[in-house]
Amino acid sequence: MNRAQTGQRGEAAAAKFYLDRGCRLLTHNFHTRMGELDVVVQEPDGTIVICEVKTRAEGSLTTPSEAVNRAKQRRLIRAAEAYLQRTGLSDAPVRFDVAEVKPLDSGRWMVHIIRGAFLA
């Protein structure tokens, strides 16, 4: 499995994590000139969750969330603003999560969600 495939499967695992908890998938891989939003879901209470998915192979020297530095956070916030304006969801409460996703030997995926990883 190459890097792109690993990333796509990691994003699918993160989306499934939210769907299994009653969220509704609004979009994935939403592209703007400011950046890309990996997974956007709406929780049953109406909160919009913008989730940055970081997938790493077992044995990686850094944790996935370490890749979401301040500059990356600013790009995600700007991309989220564009998405929310474009979809008419600007008034909804928003939360930014980071999903750390790792493949397991069993072929399954370990998904760890950092809720409210950063603020807009």
CSV table of C-alpha atoms in Angstrom, one decimal:
chain,number,residue,atom,x,y,z
A,1,MET,CA,0.0,0.0,0.0
A,2,ASN,CA,1.5,3.4,-1.0
A,3,ARG,CA,1.3,6.6,0.9
A,4,ALA,CA,-1.7,8.0,-0.9
A,5,GLN,CA,-3.7,4.7,-0.4
A,6,THR,CA,-2.7,4.7,3.3
A,7,GLY,CA,-3.9,8.3,3.7
A,8,GLN,CA,-7.2,7.6,1.9
A,9,ARG,CA,-7.9,4.5,4.0
A,10,GLY,CA,-7.0,6.5,7.2
A,11,GLU,CA,-9.5,9.2,6.2
A,12,ALA,CA,-12.1,6.5,5.6
A,13,ALA,CA,-11.4,5.0,9.0
A,14,ALA,CA,-11.8,8.4,10.7
A,15,ALA,CA,-15.0,9.1,8.8
A,16,LYS,CA,-16.4,5.7,9.9
A,17,PHE,CA,-15.5,6.5,13.5
A,18,TYR,CA,-17.7,9.6,13.4
A,19,LEU,CA,-20.5,7.9,11.5
A,20,ASP,CA,-20.6,5.0,14.0
A,21,ARG,CA,-21.3,7.7,16.6
A,22,GLY,CA,-24.3,9.2,14.9
A,23,CYS,CA,-22.6,12.0,12.9
A,24,ARG,CA,-23.6,12.8,9.4
A,25,LEU,CA,-20.8,13.1,6.8
A,26,LEU,CA,-21.0,16.5,5.1
A,27,THR,CA,-17.9,16.2,2.9
A,28,HIS,CA,-14.4,14.8,2.6
A,29,ASN,CA,-11.4,16.1,0.8
A,30,PHE,CA,-12.9,19.5,0.3
A,31,HIS,CA,-10.4,21.6,-1.6
A,32,THR,CA,-10.0,25.4,-1.4
A,33,ARG,CA,-7.1,27.6,-2.4
A,34,MET,CA,-6.3,27.8,1.3
A,35,GLY,CA,-6.0,24.1,1.7
A,36,GLU,CA,-8.0,20.9,2.0
A,37,LEU,CA,-10.4,19.7,4.7
A,38,ASP,CA,-10.1,15.9,5.2
A,39,VAL,CA,-13.4,15.1,6.9
A,40,VAL,CA,-16.3,17.3,7.8
A,41,VAL,CA,-19.2,15.9,9.8
A,42,GLN,CA,-22.2,17.2,11.7
A,43,GLU,CA,-22.8,15.9,15.1
A,44,PRO,CA,-26.4,15.2,16.2
A,45,ASP,CA,-26.4,18.4,18.2
A,46,GLY,CA,-25.6,20.4,15.1
A,47,THR,CA,-21.9,21.0,15.8
A,48,ILE,CA,-19.8,21.0,12.6
A,49,VAL,CA,-16.6,19.0,13.2
A,50,ILE,CA,-13.6,19.8,10.9
A,51,CYS,CA,-11.3,16.8,11.3
A,52,GLU,CA,-7.7,16.8,10.1
A,53,VAL,CA,-6.7,13.2,9.6
A,54,LYS,CA,-3.1,12.2,10.1
A,55,THR,CA,-2.2,8.6,9.2
A,56,ARG,CA,1.2,7.1,10.2
A,57,ALA,CA,2.6,3.7,9.8
A,58,GLU,CA,3.5,1.8,13.0
A,59,GLY,CA,7.0,2.7,14.2
A,60,SER,CA,6.9,6.3,12.9
A,61,LEU,CA,9.2,8.6,14.8
A,62,THR,CA,6.6,11.3,15.3
A,63,THR,CA,3.0,11.2,16.4
A,64,PRO,CA,0.5,12.1,13.7
A,65,SER,CA,-0.8,15.2,15.7
A,66,GLU,CA,2.7,16.7,15.7
A,67,ALA,CA,2.2,17.4,12.0
A,68,VAL,CA,-0.6,19.8,12.8
A,69,ASN,CA,1.5,22.8,13.7
A,70,ARG,CA,0.3,26.4,14.0
A,71,ALA,CA,0.8,27.2,10.3
A,72,LYS,CA,-1.3,24.1,9.4
A,73,GLN,CA,-3.9,25.1,11.9
A,74,ARG,CA,-4.2,28.6,10.3
A,75,ARG,CA,-4.6,27.0,6.8
A,76,LEU,CA,-7.3,24.7,8.2
A,77,ILE,CA,-9.2,27.6,9.8
A,78,ARG,CA,-9.2,29.6,6.6
A,79,ALA,CA,-10.3,26.6,4.5
A,80,ALA,CA,-13.1,25.9,7.1
A,81,GLU,CA,-14.2,29.5,6.9
A,82,ALA,CA,-14.5,29.2,3.1
A,83,TYR,CA,-16.4,25.9,3.4
A,84,LEU,CA,-18.8,27.2,6.0
A,85,GLN,CA,-19.6,30.3,3.9
A,86,ARG,CA,-20.0,28.3,0.7
A,87,THR,CA,-22.4,25.9,2.4
A,88,GLY,CA,-24.4,28.4,4.5
A,89,LEU,CA,-23.2,26.9,7.8
A,90,SER,CA,-21.4,30.0,9.1
A,91,ASP,CA,-23.6,30.3,12.1
A,92,ALA,CA,-23.2,26.7,13.3
A,93,PRO,CA,-20.9,25.9,16.2
A,94,VAL,CA,-17.6,24.5,14.9
A,95,ARG,CA,-15.0,22.3,16.5
A,96,PHE,CA,-11.5,21.3,15.1
A,97,ASP,CA,-10.4,17.7,15.8
A,98,VAL,CA,-7.3,15.8,14.8
A,99,ALA,CA,-7.6,12.1,14.1
A,100,GLU,CA,-4.5,10.1,14.6
A,101,VAL,CA,-4.9,6.9,12.5
A,102,LYS,CA,-2.5,3.9,12.5
A,103,PRO,CA,-2.9,0.6,10.6
A,104,LEU,CA,-2.9,-2.5,12.9
A,105,ASP,CA,-1.4,-5.9,12.0
A,106,SER,CA,-4.9,-7.3,11.9
A,107,GLY,CA,-5.9,-5.1,8.9
A,108,ARG,CA,-8.0,-2.9,11.1
A,109,TRP,CA,-7.3,0.7,12.0
A,110,MET,CA,-6.6,2.4,15.3
A,111,VAL,CA,-8.4,5.8,15.4
A,112,HIS,CA,-7.6,8.2,18.2
A,113,ILE,CA,-9.6,11.5,18.0
A,114,ILE,CA,-8.2,14.6,19.7
A,115,ARG,CA,-11.4,16.6,20.3
A,116,GLY,CA,-11.0,20.3,20.1
A,117,ALA,CA,-7.4,20.0,19.2
A,118,PHE,CA,-7.2,23.7,18.4
A,119,LEU,CA,-9.4,26.7,18.3
A,120,ALA,CA,-10.3,29.1,15.5
